[in-house]
mmCIF file of C-alpha atoms in Angstrom:
data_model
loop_
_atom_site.group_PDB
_atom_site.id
_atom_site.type_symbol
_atom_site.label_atom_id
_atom_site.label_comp_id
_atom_site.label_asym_id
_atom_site.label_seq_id
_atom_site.Cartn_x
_atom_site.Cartn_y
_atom_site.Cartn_z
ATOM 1 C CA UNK J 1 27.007 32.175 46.131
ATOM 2 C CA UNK J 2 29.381 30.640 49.279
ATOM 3 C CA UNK J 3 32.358 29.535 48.198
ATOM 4 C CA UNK J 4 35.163 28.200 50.867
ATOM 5 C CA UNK J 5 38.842 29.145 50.477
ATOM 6 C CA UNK J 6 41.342 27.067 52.310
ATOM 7 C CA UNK J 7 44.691 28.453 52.628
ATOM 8 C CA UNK J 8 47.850 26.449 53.740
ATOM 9 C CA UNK J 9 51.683 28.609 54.215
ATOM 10 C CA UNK J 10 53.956 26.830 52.452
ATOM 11 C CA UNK J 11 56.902 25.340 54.480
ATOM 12 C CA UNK J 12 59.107 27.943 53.470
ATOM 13 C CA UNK J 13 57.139 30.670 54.107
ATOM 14 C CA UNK J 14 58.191 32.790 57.072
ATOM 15 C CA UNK J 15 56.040 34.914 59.047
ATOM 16 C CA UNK J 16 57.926 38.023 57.783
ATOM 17 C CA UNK J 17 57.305 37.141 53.915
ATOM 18 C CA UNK J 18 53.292 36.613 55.253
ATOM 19 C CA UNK J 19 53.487 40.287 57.303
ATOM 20 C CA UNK J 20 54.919 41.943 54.182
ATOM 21 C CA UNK J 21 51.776 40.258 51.491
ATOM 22 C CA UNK J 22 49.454 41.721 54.268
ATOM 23 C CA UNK J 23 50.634 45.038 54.718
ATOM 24 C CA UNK J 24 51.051 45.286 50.793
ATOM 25 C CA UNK J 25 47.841 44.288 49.996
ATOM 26 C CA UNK J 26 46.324 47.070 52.944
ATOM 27 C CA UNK J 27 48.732 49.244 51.729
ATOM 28 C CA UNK J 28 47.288 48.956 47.721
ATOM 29 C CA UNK J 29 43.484 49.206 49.683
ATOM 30 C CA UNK J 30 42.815 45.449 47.865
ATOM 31 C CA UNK J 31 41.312 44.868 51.339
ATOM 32 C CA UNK J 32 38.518 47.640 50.242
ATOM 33 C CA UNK J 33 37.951 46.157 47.326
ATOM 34 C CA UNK J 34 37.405 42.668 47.812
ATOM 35 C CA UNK J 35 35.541 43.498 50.669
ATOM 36 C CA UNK J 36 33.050 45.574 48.617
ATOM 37 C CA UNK J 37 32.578 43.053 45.850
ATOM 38 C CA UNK J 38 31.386 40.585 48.546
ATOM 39 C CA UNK J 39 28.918 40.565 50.524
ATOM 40 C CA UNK J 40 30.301 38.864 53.872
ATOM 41 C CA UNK J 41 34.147 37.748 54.514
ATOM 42 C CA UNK J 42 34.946 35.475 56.928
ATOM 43 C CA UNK J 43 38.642 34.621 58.008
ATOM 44 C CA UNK J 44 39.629 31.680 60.064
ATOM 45 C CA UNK J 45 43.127 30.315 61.524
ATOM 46 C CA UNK J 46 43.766 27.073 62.395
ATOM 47 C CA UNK J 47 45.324 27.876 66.314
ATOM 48 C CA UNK J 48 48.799 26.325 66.591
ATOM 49 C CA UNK J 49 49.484 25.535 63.444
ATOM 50 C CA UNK J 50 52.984 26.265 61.374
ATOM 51 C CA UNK J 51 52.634 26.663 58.590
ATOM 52 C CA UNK J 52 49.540 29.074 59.403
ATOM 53 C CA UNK J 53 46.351 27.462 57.625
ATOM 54 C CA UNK J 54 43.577 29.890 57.079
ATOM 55 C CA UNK J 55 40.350 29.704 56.060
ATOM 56 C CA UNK J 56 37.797 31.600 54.180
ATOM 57 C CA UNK J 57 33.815 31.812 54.119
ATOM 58 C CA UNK J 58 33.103 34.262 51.173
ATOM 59 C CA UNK J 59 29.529 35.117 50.237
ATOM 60 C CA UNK J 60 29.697 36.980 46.500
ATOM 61 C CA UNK J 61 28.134 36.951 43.460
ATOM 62 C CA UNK J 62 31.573 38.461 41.346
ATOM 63 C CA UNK J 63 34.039 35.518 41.226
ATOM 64 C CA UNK J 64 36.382 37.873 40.058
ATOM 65 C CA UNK J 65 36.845 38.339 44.105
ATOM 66 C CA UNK J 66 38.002 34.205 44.464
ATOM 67 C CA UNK J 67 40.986 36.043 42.077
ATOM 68 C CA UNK J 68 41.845 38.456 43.527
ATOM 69 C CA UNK J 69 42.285 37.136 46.799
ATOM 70 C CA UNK J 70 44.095 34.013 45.014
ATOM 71 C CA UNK J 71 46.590 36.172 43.621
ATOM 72 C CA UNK J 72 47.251 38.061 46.654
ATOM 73 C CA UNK J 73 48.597 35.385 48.600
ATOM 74 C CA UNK J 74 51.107 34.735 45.581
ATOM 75 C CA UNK J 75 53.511 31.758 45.321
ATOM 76 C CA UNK J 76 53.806 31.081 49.226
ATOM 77 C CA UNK J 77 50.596 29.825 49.672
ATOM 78 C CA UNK J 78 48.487 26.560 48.645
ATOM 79 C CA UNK J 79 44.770 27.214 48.137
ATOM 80 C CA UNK J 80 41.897 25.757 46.709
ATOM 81 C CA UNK J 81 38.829 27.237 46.745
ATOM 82 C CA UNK J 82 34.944 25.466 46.680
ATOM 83 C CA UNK J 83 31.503 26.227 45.977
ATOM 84 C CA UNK J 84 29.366 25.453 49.060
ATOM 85 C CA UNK J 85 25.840 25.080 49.951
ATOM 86 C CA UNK J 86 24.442 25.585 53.837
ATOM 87 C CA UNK J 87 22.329 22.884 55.036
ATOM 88 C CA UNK J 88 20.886 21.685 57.833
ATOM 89 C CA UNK J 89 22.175 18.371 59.313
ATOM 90 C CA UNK J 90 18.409 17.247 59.107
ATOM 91 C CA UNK J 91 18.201 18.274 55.322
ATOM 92 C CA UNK J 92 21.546 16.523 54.818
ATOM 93 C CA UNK J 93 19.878 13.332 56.311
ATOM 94 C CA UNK J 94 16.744 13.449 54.459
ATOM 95 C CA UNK J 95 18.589 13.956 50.886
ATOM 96 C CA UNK J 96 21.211 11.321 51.708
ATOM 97 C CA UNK J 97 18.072 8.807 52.535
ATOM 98 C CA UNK J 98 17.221 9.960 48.666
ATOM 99 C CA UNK J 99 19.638 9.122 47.031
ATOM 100 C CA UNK J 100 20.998 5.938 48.836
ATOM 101 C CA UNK J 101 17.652 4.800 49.194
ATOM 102 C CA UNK J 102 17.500 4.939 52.957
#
């Protein structure tokens, strides 16, 4: 399943406290992990943003993963996280015309 994480810094989150929750969580190999119970990771950043936003694609079938990666960025982070489905613009369009009756 996709799922979308959205990650925003808090405002009193500095760039050291982020640098330190990264190189913990290499330095515990969590990045090894959670990269082996998915099957694709991808990490965005918004550019020029402060507080850094980030965003996630994850493809995985062990939700346990959406945990792990929520607890790693701790109490200096907001996040929410969906379940997403790819679609076409065109298959957007025709289910739309469905269900309003277009």
């Amino acid at each position: 399943m996709l799922y979308i994480s959205l990650f925003d810094a808090k405002q009193d989150a500095t760039l050291e406290e982020i640098n330190k929750e990264r190189a913990e969580w290499i330095k515990k190999g969590k990045n090894k992990v959670f990269e082996n119970m998915c099957k694709s990771v991808h990490r965005y950043e918004v550019i020029g943003r402060t507080p850094l936003k980030i965003l996630f694609l994850i493809d995985t079938e062990d939700p346990h993963a959406l945990n792990i990666l929520a607890h790693h960025f701790g109490d200096k982070w907001n996040s929410i996280t969906y379940p997403v489905l790819e679609r076409k613009i065109y298959e957007a369009l025709e289910e739309d015309k469905t269900i309003v009756g277009g």
